[in-house]
């Protein structure tokens, strides 16, 4: 199984998940140029990470890759204990990160995609930070009595952790969200997280 990742992108979450399986895998790190090169476009014509290759099977899209990793290595428990309820709970929080949190960063990273008037860029970024603050407050409440988003360590956690790193870099106000801060501290100290970050030159 081989993952194509760009350091610090959402693909780093898949790298962490693979570390958590404890099983062998390969990672090839790409940058903005190699993602658009013919060799990678043959794997993912969209020229985007993540992409996962397992034999002749090629898979893209972060949420799908997370599910595939969990189902390929069930003993890692990334989709729960095997019950439909835990699988659904893990998927619920993966969906929260993939469908709500991640897209909410788009106006911060590329305001020109939303409006041509550069004088409005700061207003768009401010609105994005406000929306993100609300989403992170939701996560903070969820973590009030749980060590992990789903209540157990799941494939939602690496993805959510990467968005927390983005939030810090983008100066999203996370003040007072103590459960979130404690969660990030735990993730920072995790050996699988540390191994993935080190391999991608991020720590």
Short mmCIF file of C-alpha atoms in Angstrom, two decimals:
data_model
loop_
_atom_site.label_atom_id
_atom_site.label_comp_id
_atom_site.label_asym_id
_atom_site.label_seq_id
_atom_site.Cartn_x
_atom_site.Cartn_y
_atom_site.Cartn_z
CA UNK A 1 0.00 0.00 0.00
CA UNK A 2 1.46 3.35 -1.07
CA UNK A 3 0.28 6.81 -0.09
CA UNK A 4 1.01 9.95 -2.06
CA UNK A 5 1.09 12.93 0.29
CA UNK A 6 2.02 16.59 0.37
CA UNK A 7 3.54 17.64 3.70
CA UNK A 8 0.99 19.41 5.88
CA UNK A 9 -1.92 18.82 3.52
CA UNK A 10 -4.95 16.76 4.46
CA UNK A 11 -3.06 13.73 3.10
CA UNK A 12 -0.85 13.88 6.20
CA UNK A 13 -3.92 12.62 8.09
CA UNK A 14 -3.89 9.43 6.01
CA UNK A 15 -0.18 9.09 6.77
CA UNK A 16 -0.97 9.21 10.50
CA UNK A 17 -3.76 6.66 10.07
CA UNK A 18 -1.36 4.31 8.29
CA UNK A 19 1.13 4.75 11.14
CA UNK A 20 -1.63 3.80 13.58
CA UNK A 21 -2.25 0.50 11.79
CA UNK A 22 1.25 -0.66 12.68
CA UNK A 23 1.51 -2.31 9.26
CA UNK A 24 4.06 -1.69 6.50
CA UNK A 25 3.33 0.95 3.87
CA UNK A 26 5.12 3.35 1.55
CA UNK A 27 4.83 7.12 1.28
CA UNK A 28 5.89 9.32 -1.61
CA UNK A 29 6.00 13.01 -0.84
CA UNK A 30 4.96 15.45 -3.54
CA UNK A 31 5.04 19.22 -3.93
CA UNK A 32 2.96 21.58 -6.08
CA UNK A 33 5.08 20.79 -9.13
CA UNK A 34 5.28 17.00 -8.82
CA UNK A 35 1.51 16.86 -8.18
CA UNK A 36 1.02 18.26 -11.70
CA UNK A 37 3.73 16.14 -13.35
CA UNK A 38 2.70 13.39 -15.80
CA UNK A 39 3.82 10.58 -13.48
CA UNK A 40 1.34 11.58 -10.77
CA UNK A 41 -1.39 12.74 -13.14
CA UNK A 42 -1.44 9.16 -14.44
CA UNK A 43 -2.39 8.12 -10.88
CA UNK A 44 -4.75 10.99 -10.11
CA UNK A 45 -5.72 13.14 -13.11
CA UNK A 46 -6.95 15.81 -10.67
CA UNK A 47 -3.36 16.41 -9.61
CA UNK A 48 -4.29 16.43 -5.93
CA UNK A 49 -3.40 14.48 -2.82
CA UNK A 50 -4.10 12.17 -1.17
CA UNK A 51 -3.94 9.19 -3.47
CA UNK A 52 -3.57 5.61 -2.28
CA UNK A 53 -2.35 2.75 -4.45
CA UNK A 54 -2.90 -0.83 -3.27
CA UNK A 55 -1.78 -3.23 -5.97
CA UNK A 56 -3.81 -2.32 -9.04
CA UNK A 57 -6.38 -0.41 -6.98
CA UNK A 58 -6.10 3.38 -6.96
CA UNK A 59 -8.18 5.44 -4.54
CA UNK A 60 -8.52 9.19 -4.09
CA UNK A 61 -10.55 11.42 -1.75
CA UNK A 62 -9.54 11.60 1.88
CA UNK A 63 -12.69 10.23 3.49
CA UNK A 64 -12.72 7.22 1.15
CA UNK A 65 -9.05 6.52 1.82
CA UNK A 66 -9.60 6.69 5.58
CA UNK A 67 -12.41 4.15 5.30
CA UNK A 68 -10.28 1.88 3.14
CA UNK A 69 -7.40 1.98 5.62
CA UNK A 70 -9.77 1.17 8.49
CA UNK A 71 -11.38 -1.72 6.61
CA UNK A 72 -8.04 -3.08 5.38
CA UNK A 73 -6.60 -3.16 8.90
CA UNK A 74 -9.58 -3.78 11.20
CA UNK A 75 -7.43 -4.71 14.18
CA UNK A 76 -6.29 -1.08 14.37
CA UNK A 77 -9.86 -0.16 15.35
CA UNK A 78 -9.93 3.03 13.28
CA UNK A 79 -13.54 2.37 12.36
CA UNK A 80 -14.50 1.26 15.86
CA UNK A 81 -15.00 -2.16 17.37
CA UNK A 82 -16.71 -3.66 14.33
CA UNK A 83 -20.22 -2.70 15.38
CA UNK A 84 -22.41 -0.66 13.03
CA UNK A 85 -22.86 1.92 15.78
CA UNK A 86 -19.17 2.62 16.28
CA UNK A 87 -18.49 2.58 12.53
CA UNK A 88 -21.26 5.15 12.09
CA UNK A 89 -20.00 7.31 14.96
CA UNK A 90 -16.49 7.33 13.49
CA UNK A 91 -17.93 8.16 10.06
CA UNK A 92 -20.05 10.92 11.56
CA UNK A 93 -17.01 12.76 12.90
CA UNK A 94 -14.97 12.05 9.79
CA UNK A 95 -17.81 13.67 7.84
CA UNK A 96 -17.80 16.64 10.22
CA UNK A 97 -14.13 17.24 9.47
CA UNK A 98 -14.32 16.46 5.75
CA UNK A 99 -17.57 18.27 4.94
CA UNK A 100 -17.68 21.11 7.48
CA UNK A 101 -14.26 21.96 8.92
CA UNK A 102 -11.96 21.40 5.94
CA UNK A 103 -14.04 23.40 3.40
CA UNK A 104 -14.39 26.26 5.88
CA UNK A 105 -10.66 26.95 5.42
CA UNK A 106 -11.05 27.62 1.69
CA UNK A 107 -11.79 31.35 2.04
CA UNK A 108 -8.65 31.72 4.18
CA UNK A 109 -6.41 29.90 1.75
CA UNK A 110 -7.91 31.28 -1.47
CA UNK A 111 -10.29 34.23 -1.09
CA UNK A 112 -9.97 34.98 -4.82
CA UNK A 113 -12.01 31.85 -5.49
CA UNK A 114 -14.97 33.54 -3.81
CA UNK A 115 -14.70 37.18 -4.82
CA UNK A 116 -12.67 39.16 -7.35
CA UNK A 117 -12.53 42.37 -5.32
CA UNK A 118 -9.27 42.22 -3.37
CA UNK A 119 -10.50 44.89 -0.97
CA UNK A 120 -12.98 42.31 0.35
CA UNK A 121 -10.41 39.60 1.00
CA UNK A 122 -9.90 40.53 4.65
CA UNK A 123 -13.66 40.53 5.25
CA UNK A 124 -13.94 37.09 3.71
CA UNK A 125 -11.07 35.81 5.82
CA UNK A 126 -12.65 37.27 8.95
CA UNK A 127 -15.93 35.53 8.16
CA UNK A 128 -14.08 32.27 7.61
CA UNK A 129 -12.29 32.57 10.95
CA UNK A 130 -15.63 33.22 12.68
CA UNK A 131 -17.20 30.15 11.07
CA UNK A 132 -14.19 28.03 11.98
CA UNK A 133 -14.34 29.23 15.57
CA UNK A 134 -17.92 27.98 15.76
CA UNK A 135 -17.00 24.59 14.32
CA UNK A 136 -14.09 24.20 16.72
CA UNK A 137 -16.42 25.12 19.60
CA UNK A 138 -18.62 22.19 18.53
CA UNK A 139 -15.61 19.89 18.65
CA UNK A 140 -14.56 21.31 22.01
CA UNK A 141 -17.97 20.42 23.47
CA UNK A 142 -17.71 16.93 22.00
CA UNK A 143 -14.33 16.47 23.67
CA UNK A 144 -15.54 17.63 27.10
CA UNK A 145 -15.77 14.08 28.42
CA UNK A 146 -14.00 12.13 25.67
CA UNK A 147 -10.34 11.70 24.72
CA UNK A 148 -11.23 11.26 21.04
CA UNK A 149 -13.85 12.78 18.73
CA UNK A 150 -15.89 9.60 18.40
CA UNK A 151 -15.22 8.57 21.99
CA UNK A 152 -12.61 6.09 20.77
CA UNK A 153 -9.56 6.61 18.56
CA UNK A 154 -10.77 6.60 14.98
CA UNK A 155 -9.93 7.75 11.47
CA UNK A 156 -11.60 11.08 12.26
CA UNK A 157 -8.83 12.07 14.66
CA UNK A 158 -5.82 12.39 12.32
CA UNK A 159 -7.86 14.50 9.90
CA UNK A 160 -9.18 16.72 12.67
CA UNK A 161 -5.68 17.11 14.09
CA UNK A 162 -4.38 18.38 10.76
CA UNK A 163 -7.13 21.02 10.67
CA UNK A 164 -6.06 22.14 14.14
CA UNK A 165 -2.54 22.64 12.81
CA UNK A 166 -3.99 24.72 9.98
CA UNK A 167 -6.04 26.75 12.47
CA UNK A 168 -2.94 27.62 14.48
CA UNK A 169 -1.06 28.65 11.34
CA UNK A 170 -4.02 30.71 10.08
CA UNK A 171 -4.49 32.46 13.44
CA UNK A 172 -7.99 31.14 14.04
CA UNK A 173 -9.02 32.11 17.57
CA UNK A 174 -9.04 28.92 19.64
CA UNK A 175 -8.67 30.68 22.99
CA UNK A 176 -10.65 29.22 25.86
CA UNK A 177 -11.20 25.90 24.07
CA UNK A 178 -9.42 23.93 26.75
CA UNK A 179 -10.67 20.50 25.68
CA UNK A 180 -9.38 21.17 22.20
CA UNK A 181 -6.01 22.30 23.55
CA UNK A 182 -5.67 19.15 25.66
CA UNK A 183 -6.63 17.02 22.66
CA UNK A 184 -3.98 18.65 20.47
CA UNK A 185 -1.37 18.14 23.20
CA UNK A 186 -2.22 14.42 23.31
CA UNK A 187 -2.02 14.15 19.54
CA UNK A 188 1.27 16.05 19.41
CA UNK A 189 2.76 13.49 21.81
CA UNK A 190 1.41 10.42 19.98
CA UNK A 191 4.19 8.27 18.51
CA UNK A 192 2.32 7.60 15.27
CA UNK A 193 1.66 11.29 14.80
CA UNK A 194 5.28 12.11 15.52
CA UNK A 195 6.50 9.48 13.05
CA UNK A 196 4.28 10.81 10.24
CA UNK A 197 5.23 14.43 10.90
CA UNK A 198 8.92 13.57 11.02
CA UNK A 199 8.72 11.64 7.76
CA UNK A 200 7.10 14.65 6.11
CA UNK A 201 9.58 17.12 7.61
CA UNK A 202 6.94 18.81 9.76
CA UNK A 203 8.38 18.53 13.28
#
